[in-house]
Amino acid sequence: MKRVLTFFGAPGVMLARTVRASLREGVPWRETLAQVHALGGRSVWLVMSGMAFFGAVLVTIANAQAKKLIGNVAVLGPAYFEMLVRELGPAVSALLTAARAGASHSAELSTMSVNEQVEALEMSAGDPYADLVAPRVLAGVVGVPMLCVLGTVAATLSAVVVASLAFDIDGRAFMDARYVDGWDVLVAVLKAVGCGLYIPLAAAVAGLKARGGAEAVGEATTDGVVAASLGCLLIDLTVSLAFQFVRL
């Protein structure tokens, strides 16, 4: 029970401390821009390539099932696109980002903590929450939604190409937005922003508590990735359930 409370509560406490420190000390915007660039540059190819393969696999599976039931997979195209925009695009893109950015943030912060650089920053009148955590949080809130958009686009284009070339059907059906409405877009935005906020917070919690040597850095990196990934799944489930009740 204690581990569960720590898992959910520690990022919330980290967010509160970061907001308070940022209001008091300000946010280093140059470092924030550098973190946005690092997040996007290091993760964009992983997200886009991963989502492209994901879209291709989904269409392949849908085609196999459609032959058994309705005979024409193109009929499923609009429903596929809605599911991709609302559910799979944000969730899978965020998980891929959590694997890359969560490991990077955790490793960087845990290395600084183990090498006593965090303590040195505090002795120099710096604030770790404002100087180290806040730029990464802002970068996540900005960068993860952008990566989710790019990932969704990559999966859509991949589905169109595979459907057209491999199965000789009208691939444009898989980018038919007739079922997509404002609620779907709002759900996707909330999931992307929520994951963008949670990933750096979970990584910061794991990184700043690291003590020891190289082993502590490894453990912190693993803990950061696991916490960020599980948090993204939890956010996806929570937002989906909330909007199901709202739309009833």
C-alpha positions as a printed Julia matrix, in Angstrom:
248×3 Matrix{Float64}:
   0.0     0.0     0.0
   2.87    2.35    0.81
   4.42    1.74   -2.6
   1.09    2.47   -4.32
   0.69    5.76   -2.44
   4.29    6.68   -3.26
   3.77    5.85   -6.94
   0.75    8.12   -7.27
   1.61   10.75   -4.68
   5.29   11.44   -5.33
   4.79   13.01   -8.79
   2.02   15.19   -7.35
   4.31   16.4    -4.57
   7.07   16.97   -7.13
   4.68   19.06   -9.25
   3.66   21.2    -6.26
   7.28   21.84   -5.29
   8.23   22.63   -8.87
   5.38   25.11   -9.32
   6.21   26.83   -6.03
   9.92   27.04   -6.85
   9.23   28.27  -10.39
   6.96   31.05   -9.13
   9.62   32.09   -6.63
  12.78   31.7    -8.72
  11.49   31.87  -12.28
  12.03   29.36  -15.08
  15.25   29.26  -17.14
  13.69   29.59  -20.58
  16.91   28.85  -22.47
  17.18   25.52  -20.69
  13.48   24.9   -21.35
  13.96   25.42  -25.09
  16.97   23.12  -24.98
  14.87   20.44  -23.28
  12.08   20.83  -25.86
  14.64   20.38  -28.63
  16.2    17.4   -26.88
  12.83   15.75  -26.27
  11.64   16.23  -29.81
  14.9    15.51  -31.57
  15.65   12.36  -29.61
  12.14   10.93  -29.63
  10.56   11.95  -32.92
  12.06    9.19  -35.04
  11.29    6.52  -32.46
   7.68    7.7   -32.18
   7.08    8.09  -35.91
   8.72    4.82  -36.92
   7.07    2.92  -34.08
   3.65    4.33  -34.88
   4.12    3.63  -38.6
   4.75   -0.05  -37.86
   1.85    0.0   -35.39
  -0.54    1.35  -38.04
   0.61   -1.24  -40.57
   0.11   -4.09  -38.1
  -3.36   -2.85  -37.14
  -4.49   -2.76  -40.77
  -3.09   -6.23  -41.38
  -4.96   -7.64  -38.39
  -8.14   -5.75  -39.34
  -7.97   -7.16  -42.87
  -7.66  -10.74  -41.58
 -10.65  -10.3   -39.26
 -12.75   -8.4   -41.81
 -12.47  -11.25  -44.32
 -14.15  -13.53  -41.77
 -16.96  -11.12  -40.88
 -17.75   -8.48  -43.52
 -15.35   -9.17  -46.37
 -14.25   -5.56  -46.89
 -11.79   -4.0   -44.5
 -12.36   -0.54  -45.99
 -15.67   -0.44  -44.1
 -13.68   -0.35  -40.87
 -11.58    2.62  -42.03
 -13.54    5.48  -40.4
 -13.83    3.57  -37.1
 -10.11    2.8   -37.25
  -9.27    6.47  -37.71
 -11.49    7.51  -34.79
  -9.88    4.91  -32.53
  -6.45    6.03  -33.64
  -7.13    9.71  -32.95
  -8.85    9.21  -29.6
  -7.17    6.18  -28.07
  -4.21    4.53  -29.74
  -2.41    7.55  -31.17
  -1.92    9.43  -27.88
  -1.45    6.32  -25.73
   1.13    4.48  -27.83
   3.01    7.66  -28.79
   3.21    8.63  -25.12
   4.48    5.16  -24.18
   7.23    5.36  -26.78
   8.15    8.82  -25.53
   8.13    7.58  -21.93
  10.61    4.86  -22.86
  13.01    7.37  -24.44
  12.51   10.57  -22.47
  11.83    8.84  -19.15
  15.15    7.02  -19.36
  16.99   10.17  -20.43
  15.59   12.39  -17.67
  16.06    9.76  -14.97
  19.63    9.02  -16.01
  20.6    12.7   -16.19
  19.1    13.66  -12.84
  20.27   10.54  -11.03
  23.82   11.08  -12.3
  23.73   14.66  -11.02
  22.35   13.48   -7.7
  24.93   10.71   -7.27
  27.79   13.07   -8.19
  26.5    15.63   -5.67
  25.87   18.19   -8.41
  22.36   18.78   -7.05
  23.81   19.65   -3.64
  26.35   21.93   -5.32
  23.51   23.7    -7.13
  21.71   24.27   -3.84
  24.89   25.63   -2.22
  25.2    28.08   -5.15
  21.74   29.5    -4.32
  20.12   27.5    -7.12
  16.9    25.52   -6.83
  16.82   21.99   -8.32
  13.06   22.16   -8.84
  13.14   25.46  -10.75
  16.44   24.87  -12.56
  16.27   21.14  -13.33
  12.7    19.87  -13.04
  10.65   22.81  -14.35
  12.34   22.98  -17.79
  11.78   19.26  -18.29
   8.14   19.48  -17.21
   7.43   22.38  -19.58
   9.23   20.55  -22.37
   7.06   17.5   -21.74
   3.81   19.49  -21.76
   4.8    21.08  -25.08
   6.7    18.25  -26.72
   4.63   15.15  -25.98
   1.42   16.48  -27.6
   3.44   17.38  -30.7
   4.93   13.88  -30.78
   1.44   12.38  -30.37
   0.25   14.35  -33.4
   3.22   13.22  -35.48
   2.78    9.64  -34.32
  -0.91    9.65  -35.24
  -0.09   11.06  -38.67
   2.58    8.4   -39.21
   0.2     5.59  -38.24
  -2.51    6.98  -40.5
  -0.25    7.29  -43.54
   1.16    3.83  -42.9
  -2.34    2.37  -42.77
  -3.26    4.1   -46.04
  -0.16    2.8   -47.83
  -0.47   -0.78  -46.54
  -4.18   -0.96  -47.32
  -3.65    0.38  -50.84
  -0.54   -1.59  -51.81
  -0.82   -4.83  -49.84
  -4.57   -5.43  -49.86
  -5.62   -3.51  -52.99
  -8.38   -1.52  -51.29
  -9.1     2.2   -51.02
  -6.62    3.28  -48.35
  -8.26    6.68  -48.05
 -10.93    5.03  -45.9
  -8.36    4.85  -43.1
  -8.14    8.63  -42.94
 -11.88    9.2   -43.16
 -12.8    11.5   -40.24
 -16.59   11.12  -40.44
 -16.77    9.6   -36.93
 -14.28   11.99  -35.31
 -15.9    14.81  -33.32
 -14.83   17.44  -30.83
 -15.04   15.01  -27.92
 -12.52   12.69  -29.57
 -10.08   15.54  -30.14
 -10.52   16.78  -26.56
  -9.85   13.3   -25.17
  -6.7    13.01  -27.27
  -5.45   16.42  -26.14
  -6.06   15.67  -22.46
  -4.25   12.35  -22.72
  -1.28   13.87  -24.52
  -0.94   16.82  -22.12
  -1.45   14.59  -19.07
   1.25   12.18  -20.21
   3.53   15.07  -21.12
   3.17   16.38  -17.58
   3.55   13.02  -15.86
   6.57   11.6   -17.72
   9.15   14.18  -16.54
   7.68   14.28  -13.04
   7.98   10.51  -12.64
  11.5    10.6   -14.05
  12.47   13.46  -11.72
  11.17   11.59   -8.68
  13.28    8.57   -9.58
  16.35   10.59  -10.52
  16.58   13.02   -7.61
  16.23   10.33   -4.94
  19.15    8.3    -6.3
  22.01    7.81   -3.85
  25.13    5.72   -4.23
  27.04    4.92   -7.39
  26.48    3.5   -10.87
  24.05    0.92   -9.54
  21.82    3.68   -8.16
  21.8     5.4   -11.56
  20.72    2.16  -13.23
  17.96    1.57  -10.71
  16.73    5.15  -11.0
  16.63    4.93  -14.8
  14.63    1.71  -14.66
  12.26    3.1   -12.03
  11.75    6.27  -14.07
  10.83    4.41  -17.24
   8.51    1.99  -15.44
   6.76    4.75  -13.5
   6.37    6.96  -16.58
   4.99    4.11  -18.68
   2.52    2.92  -16.04
   1.46    6.52  -15.43
   0.68    6.99  -19.13
  -1.49    3.87  -19.12
  -3.29    5.08  -16.01
  -3.92    8.51  -17.55
  -5.24    6.86  -20.71
  -7.64    4.69  -18.72
  -8.79    7.51  -16.43
  -9.52    9.98  -19.23
 -11.31    7.35  -21.33
 -13.53    6.25  -18.44
 -14.29    9.84  -17.45
 -15.47   10.76  -20.93
 -17.49    7.57  -21.25
 -19.48    8.67  -18.18
 -19.73   12.26  -19.43
 -21.15   11.17  -22.78
 -23.72    8.78  -21.29
